[in-house]
Short mmCIF file of C-alpha atoms and ligand atoms in Angstrom, two decimals:
data_model
loop_
_atom_site.label_atom_id
_atom_site.label_comp_id
_atom_site.label_asym_id
_atom_site.label_seq_id
_atom_site.Cartn_x
_atom_site.Cartn_y
_atom_site.Cartn_z
CA MET C 377 -19.55 -83.65 122.27
CA SER C 378 -22.10 -83.29 125.08
CA SER C 379 -22.67 -79.85 126.61
CA GLN C 380 -23.39 -81.45 130.00
CA ILE C 381 -20.60 -81.73 132.55
CA HIS C 382 -20.24 -83.56 135.86
CA LEU C 383 -17.73 -84.03 138.70
CA ALA C 384 -15.11 -86.78 138.63
CA PHE C 385 -12.17 -87.73 140.84
CA ALA C 386 -9.17 -88.18 138.57
CA THR C 387 -5.40 -88.35 138.45
CA THR C 388 -4.15 -85.48 136.32
CA ALA C 389 -0.41 -86.28 136.49
CA VAL C 390 1.73 -88.89 138.28
CA GLY C 391 1.06 -88.47 142.02
CA ILE C 392 -1.64 -85.80 141.59
CA THR C 393 -5.37 -86.38 142.10
CA SER C 394 -8.28 -83.95 142.28
CA VAL C 395 -11.95 -83.46 141.54
CA ILE C 396 -12.37 -82.12 138.01
CA GLN C 397 -15.23 -81.41 135.64
CA VAL C 398 -15.63 -83.78 132.69
CA PRO C 399 -18.14 -83.99 129.82
CA THR C 400 -21.18 -86.22 130.36
CA PRO C 401 -21.50 -88.38 127.24
CA SER C 402 -24.62 -90.26 126.16
CA PRO C 403 -24.51 -94.07 126.04
CA GLY C 404 -23.59 -95.51 122.64
CA PRO C 405 -24.68 -98.89 121.24
CA GLY C 406 -24.43 -101.60 123.89
CA GLU C 407 -23.67 -99.04 126.61
CA VAL C 408 -25.47 -97.96 129.77
CA MET C 409 -25.31 -94.65 131.59
CA ILE C 410 -25.29 -95.04 135.37
CA LYS C 411 -25.97 -92.34 137.93
CA VAL C 412 -23.33 -93.41 140.41
CA ALA C 413 -24.11 -93.83 144.12
CA TYR C 414 -20.97 -95.62 145.37
CA SER C 415 -17.59 -96.67 144.03
CA ALA C 416 -14.66 -98.67 145.42
CA VAL C 417 -10.98 -97.78 145.68
CA ILE C 418 -8.71 -100.78 145.00
CA PRO C 419 -4.92 -101.31 144.90
CA LEU C 420 -4.90 -100.76 141.10
CA ASP C 421 -6.29 -97.23 141.61
CA THR C 422 -3.24 -96.39 143.70
CA TYR C 423 -0.89 -97.85 141.07
CA ILE C 424 -2.57 -95.65 138.43
CA SER C 425 -2.56 -92.49 140.56
CA ASP C 426 0.81 -92.91 142.29
CA TYR C 427 2.91 -94.48 139.51
CA GLY C 428 1.00 -93.75 136.30
CA ARG C 429 0.43 -97.46 135.56
CA LEU C 430 -1.90 -98.22 132.60
CA VAL C 431 -2.00 -94.48 131.80
CA ASN C 432 0.30 -94.12 128.76
CA GLY C 433 0.44 -90.33 129.25
CA ASP C 434 -3.27 -89.99 128.55
CA TYR C 435 -4.38 -87.73 131.45
CA PRO C 436 -6.74 -87.09 133.14
CA VAL C 437 -7.69 -90.62 134.23
CA VAL C 438 -10.82 -91.03 136.35
CA LEU C 439 -10.45 -93.61 139.15
CA GLY C 440 -12.74 -96.31 140.57
CA PHE C 441 -13.20 -99.68 138.85
CA ASN C 442 -16.36 -100.71 140.74
CA LEU C 443 -19.60 -98.77 140.81
CA SER C 444 -23.18 -99.07 141.89
CA GLY C 445 -26.10 -96.80 141.16
CA VAL C 446 -29.20 -96.38 139.04
CA VAL C 447 -29.48 -96.67 135.26
CA GLY C 448 -30.03 -93.17 133.79
CA ALA C 449 -30.18 -94.14 130.10
CA VAL C 450 -29.48 -97.13 127.87
CA GLY C 451 -27.93 -97.17 124.39
CA SER C 452 -29.27 -99.06 121.40
CA GLY C 453 -29.11 -102.84 121.47
CA VAL C 454 -29.11 -103.15 125.27
CA ASP C 455 -31.37 -105.96 126.51
CA GLY C 456 -32.43 -106.63 130.06
CA LEU C 457 -31.71 -103.21 131.56
CA GLN C 458 -33.85 -100.10 131.68
CA THR C 459 -33.89 -96.62 133.16
CA GLY C 460 -34.35 -96.74 136.92
CA ASP C 461 -32.84 -100.23 137.44
CA LYS C 462 -30.42 -100.59 140.35
CA VAL C 463 -27.12 -102.00 139.08
CA CYS C 464 -23.48 -102.61 139.90
CA ALA C 465 -20.78 -102.61 137.23
CA PHE C 466 -17.10 -103.11 136.47
CA ALA C 467 -15.26 -100.43 134.48
CA THR C 468 -13.19 -102.09 131.74
CA ALA C 469 -13.07 -99.37 129.10
CA GLY C 470 -11.36 -96.16 130.15
CA SER C 471 -12.31 -93.09 132.15
CA LYS C 472 -15.90 -92.75 131.02
CA GLY C 473 -16.84 -96.00 132.81
CA LYS C 474 -15.08 -95.35 136.09
CA GLY C 475 -17.01 -95.11 139.34
CA LEU C 476 -15.57 -92.06 141.09
CA GLN C 477 -17.72 -89.67 139.07
CA GLU C 478 -21.37 -88.65 139.05
CA TYR C 479 -22.24 -90.33 135.73
CA ALA C 480 -20.50 -93.32 134.16
CA ILE C 481 -20.91 -95.01 130.78
CA VAL C 482 -20.23 -98.76 130.93
CA GLN C 483 -20.62 -101.69 128.56
CA SER C 484 -23.91 -103.42 129.38
CA SER C 485 -22.06 -106.76 129.55
CA THR C 486 -20.19 -105.51 132.65
CA CYS C 487 -23.44 -104.55 134.42
CA ALA C 488 -25.46 -106.68 136.84
CA LYS C 489 -29.05 -105.80 137.73
CA LEU C 490 -29.60 -105.81 141.49
CA PRO C 491 -32.65 -106.95 143.42
CA ASP C 492 -34.85 -103.89 144.15
CA ASP C 493 -34.07 -103.95 147.87
CA TYR C 494 -30.33 -104.60 147.53
CA SER C 495 -27.98 -102.13 149.26
CA LEU C 496 -26.12 -99.99 146.70
CA LYS C 497 -23.31 -99.60 149.23
CA ALA C 498 -22.85 -103.38 149.50
CA ALA C 499 -23.22 -103.82 145.74
CA ALA C 500 -20.23 -101.55 145.08
CA THR C 501 -17.99 -104.10 146.83
CA ILE C 502 -18.76 -106.89 144.38
CA PRO C 503 -17.82 -106.48 140.69
CA ASP C 504 -13.99 -106.49 140.42
CA ASN C 505 -13.19 -109.28 142.80
CA PHE C 506 -16.28 -111.39 142.10
CA ILE C 507 -15.19 -111.31 138.45
CA THR C 508 -11.54 -111.88 139.42
CA ALA C 509 -12.38 -114.92 141.51
CA PHE C 510 -14.72 -116.46 138.93
CA TYR C 511 -12.38 -115.80 136.00
CA THR C 512 -9.34 -117.11 137.87
CA LEU C 513 -10.94 -120.31 139.11
CA PHE C 514 -13.04 -121.29 136.13
CA ASP C 515 -11.02 -119.88 133.23
CA CYS C 516 -7.36 -119.50 134.30
CA LEU C 517 -7.26 -122.58 136.57
CA GLU C 518 -9.76 -124.39 134.31
CA LEU C 519 -11.83 -125.77 137.19
CA THR C 520 -15.39 -126.80 136.34
CA PRO C 521 -17.71 -123.82 137.01
CA PRO C 522 -20.91 -123.88 139.08
CA THR C 523 -24.12 -125.19 137.57
CA PHE C 524 -27.60 -124.49 138.95
CA PRO C 525 -28.57 -126.53 140.81
CA VAL C 526 -25.30 -128.38 141.51
CA SER C 527 -26.57 -131.84 140.61
CA VAL C 528 -23.32 -133.61 139.74
CA PRO C 529 -20.15 -132.96 141.80
CA PRO C 530 -17.35 -131.40 139.71
CA PRO C 531 -14.41 -133.67 138.74
CA HIS C 532 -12.17 -132.16 141.40
CA ALA C 533 -14.82 -131.96 144.15
CA ASP C 534 -12.53 -133.89 146.53
CA THR C 535 -9.22 -132.41 145.40
CA PRO C 536 -7.70 -129.99 147.93
CA ILE C 537 -7.56 -126.44 146.52
CA LEU C 538 -5.55 -123.70 148.24
CA VAL C 539 -6.81 -120.11 148.34
CA TYR C 540 -3.78 -118.27 149.68
CA GLY C 541 -4.57 -114.86 151.24
CA ALA C 542 -8.28 -115.54 151.52
CA GLY C 543 -8.67 -112.66 153.97
CA ALA C 544 -8.41 -110.46 150.86
CA THR C 545 -11.71 -109.54 149.26
CA SER C 546 -10.81 -111.52 146.12
CA GLY C 547 -10.21 -114.57 148.32
CA GLN C 548 -13.59 -114.23 150.02
CA TYR C 549 -15.34 -114.56 146.64
CA ALA C 550 -13.04 -117.42 145.62
CA VAL C 551 -13.97 -119.42 148.71
CA GLN C 552 -17.68 -118.75 148.16
CA LEU C 553 -17.58 -119.65 144.47
CA LEU C 554 -15.65 -122.88 145.07
CA ALA C 555 -18.16 -123.94 147.72
CA LEU C 556 -21.04 -123.01 145.43
CA ALA C 557 -19.53 -125.08 142.60
CA GLY C 558 -19.28 -128.15 144.84
CA TYR C 559 -15.56 -128.15 145.76
CA LYS C 560 -15.44 -129.63 149.26
CA ARG C 561 -11.77 -129.38 150.20
CA VAL C 562 -10.96 -125.69 150.09
CA ILE C 563 -7.99 -124.74 152.26
CA ALA C 564 -7.64 -121.02 152.94
CA THR C 565 -4.87 -118.98 154.56
CA ALA C 566 -5.76 -115.79 156.42
CA SER C 567 -5.23 -113.96 159.69
CA PRO C 568 -7.12 -115.59 162.58
CA ARG C 569 -9.71 -112.75 162.64
CA HIS C 570 -11.13 -114.11 159.36
CA HIS C 571 -11.14 -117.83 160.18
CA SER C 572 -14.71 -118.32 161.33
CA TYR C 573 -16.05 -116.11 158.52
CA LEU C 574 -14.13 -118.03 155.85
CA LYS C 575 -15.41 -121.33 157.27
CA SER C 576 -18.94 -119.93 157.11
CA LEU C 577 -18.31 -119.15 153.42
CA GLY C 578 -17.26 -122.74 152.71
CA ALA C 579 -13.57 -123.22 153.55
CA ALA C 580 -12.93 -126.70 154.99
CA HIS C 581 -9.70 -125.57 156.70
CA VAL C 582 -8.23 -122.16 157.46
CA VAL C 583 -4.55 -121.70 158.35
CA ASP C 584 -2.87 -118.58 159.76
CA TYR C 585 -0.31 -117.48 157.18
CA ASN C 586 1.83 -115.96 159.94
CA ALA C 587 2.24 -119.26 161.81
CA ASP C 588 5.77 -120.73 161.68
CA ASP C 589 4.37 -124.14 160.79
CA MET C 590 1.99 -122.81 158.10
CA PRO C 591 3.31 -125.12 155.32
CA GLN C 592 3.01 -128.19 157.55
CA LYS C 593 -0.53 -127.23 158.54
CA ILE C 594 -1.54 -126.78 154.90
CA LEU C 595 -0.03 -130.14 153.93
CA LEU C 596 -1.68 -131.84 156.90
CA ALA C 597 -5.07 -130.42 155.90
CA ALA C 598 -4.54 -131.39 152.26
CA GLY C 599 -3.03 -134.82 152.92
CA ARG C 600 -0.67 -134.20 149.99
CA SER C 601 0.90 -131.37 148.04
CA LEU C 602 -1.47 -129.00 146.28
CA GLN C 603 -2.60 -129.39 142.68
CA PHE C 604 -4.48 -126.08 142.42
CA VAL C 605 -3.53 -122.80 144.11
CA LEU C 606 -4.95 -119.28 143.82
CA ASP C 607 -2.60 -116.67 145.31
CA CYS C 608 -4.82 -113.67 146.11
CA ILE C 609 -1.80 -111.61 147.18
CA SER C 610 0.83 -112.62 144.61
CA ALA C 611 3.81 -111.07 146.31
CA GLU C 612 7.28 -112.55 146.19
CA GLY C 613 6.83 -113.80 149.78
CA THR C 614 3.47 -115.47 149.23
CA LEU C 615 4.74 -117.25 146.11
CA LYS C 616 7.73 -118.50 148.12
CA SER C 617 5.39 -119.90 150.79
CA ILE C 618 3.24 -121.55 148.13
CA SER C 619 6.31 -123.13 146.53
CA SER C 620 6.77 -125.28 149.64
CA VAL C 621 3.28 -126.82 149.41
CA VAL C 622 2.50 -127.02 145.68
CA SER C 623 2.75 -130.30 143.79
CA PRO C 624 5.52 -130.52 141.13
CA ASP C 625 2.76 -130.78 138.50
CA GLY C 626 0.53 -128.19 140.16
CA VAL C 627 -0.84 -124.92 138.79
CA VAL C 628 -0.65 -121.56 140.57
CA ALA C 629 -2.76 -118.55 139.57
CA MET C 630 -1.18 -115.17 140.38
CA LEU C 631 -3.20 -111.94 140.49
CA LEU C 632 -0.91 -109.56 138.60
CA PRO C 633 1.14 -107.56 139.22
CA VAL C 634 3.48 -109.67 141.34
CA THR C 635 4.91 -107.36 143.99
CA GLU C 636 8.32 -107.39 145.60
CA GLY C 637 8.24 -108.32 149.30
CA SER C 638 5.21 -109.78 151.08
CA ARG C 639 2.45 -107.18 151.01
CA HIS C 640 -0.66 -107.00 148.83
CA VAL C 641 0.03 -103.36 147.89
CA ALA C 642 3.23 -101.94 146.44
CA GLY C 643 4.55 -98.77 148.04
CA LYS C 644 7.07 -96.33 146.63
CA ASP C 645 10.33 -98.02 145.56
CA VAL C 646 8.71 -101.47 145.60
CA GLN C 647 9.01 -103.31 142.31
CA MET C 648 6.02 -104.78 140.48
CA TRP C 649 6.14 -107.27 137.63
CA MET C 650 3.56 -108.36 135.07
CA GLU C 651 5.71 -111.48 134.57
CA LEU C 652 7.53 -113.21 137.41
CA PRO C 653 11.26 -112.58 136.81
CA VAL C 654 13.30 -115.76 136.45
CA ASP C 655 15.58 -114.83 139.35
CA ARG C 656 12.56 -114.35 141.67
CA ASN C 657 10.74 -117.53 140.65
CA PRO C 658 10.78 -120.06 143.52
CA PHE C 659 9.00 -122.83 141.57
CA PRO C 660 10.46 -125.72 139.59
CA ASP C 661 9.80 -125.52 135.82
CA SER C 662 7.18 -128.26 136.11
CA VAL C 663 4.80 -125.99 138.08
CA LYS C 664 2.48 -124.07 135.76
CA LEU C 665 2.16 -120.37 136.61
CA VAL C 666 -0.82 -118.45 135.28
CA GLY C 667 -0.88 -114.65 135.47
CA VAL C 668 -4.39 -113.22 135.91
CA ARG C 669 -5.49 -109.92 134.29
CA THR C 670 -9.14 -109.52 135.11
CA LEU C 671 -9.50 -106.50 132.82
CA LEU C 672 -9.29 -109.03 129.95
CA TYR C 673 -11.99 -111.38 131.27
CA GLN C 674 -14.41 -110.50 128.45
CA GLN C 675 -12.12 -112.28 125.98
CA ASN C 676 -13.93 -115.35 127.31
CA GLU C 677 -17.21 -114.89 125.45
CA TYR C 678 -19.18 -117.10 127.82
CA LEU C 679 -18.11 -114.93 130.77
CA ARG C 680 -18.78 -111.73 128.81
CA ASP C 681 -22.32 -112.80 128.00
CA ASN C 682 -23.20 -114.46 131.29
CA LEU C 683 -21.13 -113.53 134.32
CA MET C 684 -22.44 -110.03 135.08
CA PRO C 685 -25.62 -109.94 132.94
CA LYS C 686 -27.06 -113.28 134.12
CA LEU C 687 -25.11 -115.14 136.79
CA LEU C 688 -24.46 -112.41 139.36
CA PRO C 689 -28.10 -111.16 139.33
CA ARG C 690 -29.24 -114.71 140.01
CA LEU C 691 -26.73 -115.23 142.83
CA LEU C 692 -27.83 -111.95 144.43
CA GLU C 693 -31.53 -112.63 143.93
CA GLU C 694 -31.14 -115.99 145.67
CA ALA C 695 -28.81 -114.48 148.31
CA ILE C 696 -26.15 -117.14 147.70
CA ILE C 697 -23.19 -114.81 147.34
CA GLN C 698 -22.25 -112.41 150.10
CA PRO C 699 -20.75 -108.98 149.44
CA ASN C 700 -17.60 -107.90 151.30
CA ARG C 701 -17.76 -105.87 154.48
CA VAL C 702 -17.58 -102.12 153.80
CA LEU C 703 -15.11 -99.52 155.00
CA LEU C 704 -17.13 -96.43 154.08
CA PHE C 705 -15.97 -92.93 153.23
CA ASP C 706 -19.07 -90.73 153.19
CA GLN C 707 -18.07 -87.57 155.08
CA GLY C 708 -16.75 -84.24 153.77
CA SER C 709 -16.40 -83.26 150.13
CA LEU C 710 -16.01 -85.73 147.26
CA GLN C 711 -12.33 -84.74 147.16
CA ASP C 712 -11.93 -85.49 150.90
CA ARG C 713 -13.70 -88.84 150.66
CA CYS C 714 -11.71 -90.05 147.65
CA GLN C 715 -8.38 -88.83 149.02
CA GLU C 716 -8.90 -90.51 152.40
CA ALA C 717 -9.98 -93.75 150.71
CA LEU C 718 -6.88 -93.72 148.46
CA ASP C 719 -4.64 -93.18 151.49
CA VAL C 720 -6.11 -96.15 153.33
CA VAL C 721 -5.61 -98.44 150.33
CA ARG C 722 -2.10 -97.24 149.45
CA ASN C 723 -1.02 -97.65 153.10
CA GLY C 724 -2.34 -101.22 153.19
CA GLN C 725 -4.73 -100.42 156.07
CA VAL C 726 -7.46 -102.72 154.77
CA ASN C 727 -8.40 -105.88 156.62
CA GLY C 728 -10.82 -107.94 154.59
CA GLU C 729 -13.20 -105.09 153.84
CA LYS C 730 -13.76 -103.11 150.65
CA VAL C 731 -12.98 -99.41 150.65
CA ILE C 732 -16.16 -97.69 149.44
CA VAL C 733 -16.67 -94.00 148.63
CA LYS C 734 -20.10 -92.40 148.57
CA VAL C 735 -20.28 -90.52 145.27
CA ALA C 736 -23.83 -89.16 145.42
CA SER C 737 -27.04 -89.60 147.41
CA MET C 738 -29.80 -91.57 145.66
N1 LIG J 1417 -4.61 -108.93 138.09
C1 LIG J 1417 -5.84 -108.91 138.53
O1 LIG J 1417 -6.74 -109.18 137.75
C2 LIG J 1417 -6.16 -108.59 139.95
C3 LIG J 1417 -7.49 -108.60 140.39
C4 LIG J 1417 -7.75 -108.35 141.73
C5 LIG J 1417 -6.70 -108.09 142.61
N2 LIG J 1417 -5.43 -108.05 142.13
C6 LIG J 1417 -4.30 -107.80 143.05
O2 LIG J 1417 -4.39 -108.73 144.11
C7 LIG J 1417 -3.97 -108.14 145.32
C8 LIG J 1417 -5.08 -108.28 146.36
O3 LIG J 1417 -6.21 -107.51 145.94
P1 LIG J 1417 -7.53 -107.47 146.81
O4 LIG J 1417 -8.41 -106.43 146.22
O5 LIG J 1417 -8.11 -108.83 146.99
O6 LIG J 1417 -6.90 -106.96 148.17
P2 LIG J 1417 -7.53 -106.62 149.58
O7 LIG J 1417 -8.90 -107.14 149.70
O8 LIG J 1417 -7.32 -105.19 149.84
O9 LIG J 1417 -6.54 -107.48 150.52
C9 LIG J 1417 -6.27 -107.11 151.82
C10 LIG J 1417 -5.91 -108.36 152.60
O10 LIG J 1417 -4.72 -108.94 152.09
C11 LIG J 1417 -4.25 -109.85 153.06
N3 LIG J 1417 -2.81 -109.98 152.99
C12 LIG J 1417 -1.92 -108.97 152.87
N4 LIG J 1417 -0.66 -109.50 152.85
C13 LIG J 1417 -0.79 -110.85 152.95
C14 LIG J 1417 0.15 -111.93 152.99
N5 LIG J 1417 1.46 -111.72 152.91
N6 LIG J 1417 -0.35 -113.18 153.06
C15 LIG J 1417 -1.66 -113.42 153.11
N7 LIG J 1417 -2.61 -112.44 153.11
C16 LIG J 1417 -2.15 -111.17 153.03
C17 LIG J 1417 -4.70 -109.30 154.40
O11 LIG J 1417 -5.38 -110.40 154.97
P3 LIG J 1417 -5.48 -110.68 156.54
O12 LIG J 1417 -6.50 -109.67 157.01
O13 LIG J 1417 -5.91 -112.10 156.56
O14 LIG J 1417 -4.12 -110.45 157.14
C18 LIG J 1417 -5.62 -108.13 154.04
O15 LIG J 1417 -6.83 -108.15 154.79
C19 LIG J 1417 -3.62 -106.68 144.99
O16 LIG J 1417 -2.23 -106.61 144.77
C20 LIG J 1417 -4.36 -106.43 143.68
O17 LIG J 1417 -3.73 -105.43 142.89
C21 LIG J 1417 -5.13 -108.28 140.83
#
């Protein structure tokens, strides 16, 4: 056990979070130690801290699935990264890799090297939902992924594809990745404040999900019912809306958990399901439903070996993927910053931006 310690923001019991001291381990084989500059707070952090999800009684649990910073040390067998590199990473393997702490140990396969001049603040917005969008579209929905350069249009280039809830940060990456891969008929739903931005990212049509005639507008834009749908919200209400526009032989990807009601975050007393209960399922049996769990994306070996280590660095180097806008928490103590960020996420006060906490100055 290391004799070094550092500060981490953790949940220590259901509903309790605080800054604690934790040991600073050294990176093992295939691992990278990152001196963390920024981390993100996402809905899953609130489910872990408020309801003890994914915890299994094993407290304390450090929070923050996304991180950016500078490589402090690399373990044996790590290629392509060295001390001093600027990186962003996704924490898939327990507390030691989480971002809301001064030092994190992550698997090198979840790390992307950043261009030297890339903003660490912006980089902390990317990993979870870039991975979510890529994994959902090109693994779960089995669409043909991007090639470089896009020389041959993908088989479904002219098939309408619905990204429902594209105002969400996951949806923003989905729209960009579909455009990048050559899909020309992306239909997005979002609040009007996001419409011009989503069009600039590659959506052919954007429909306000609050409009009474939303289903008709989607069907008019598509010209037929939808074969492929990504629901970036995956609440009971969004699935119900999608059921009125999806083709009987269509496929719908749901970002789990499915939440009761219509919001993208589940508050107290709101149910969440990792499988859509039969009595809440609005779809006919012929519609294929795919539940997405991004934490498992490395089971796809191609994605494990390429998505963060090779593809994202290239997309950032060539400036062909845009990070999300940032809602920054950088004032007061680490405890203050993390607590305020958690409150904003748990209260659903996020409008298309990523909630980012400054962990340390670089
Ligand atoms: N299982 C997984 O692997 C996985 C991965 C990522 C995310 N998720 C889940 O997916 C959900 C979204 O995550 P996120 O990080 O993308 O969220 P986010 O960026 O925080 O999403 C916020 C946006 O959601 C939109 N929204 C809220 N309710 C909506 C509704 N009823 N219809 C359409 N849009 C709605 C709002 O868009 P407007 O501003 O347009 O109103 C809001 O700006 C969360 O529940 C999260 O836990 C799961």
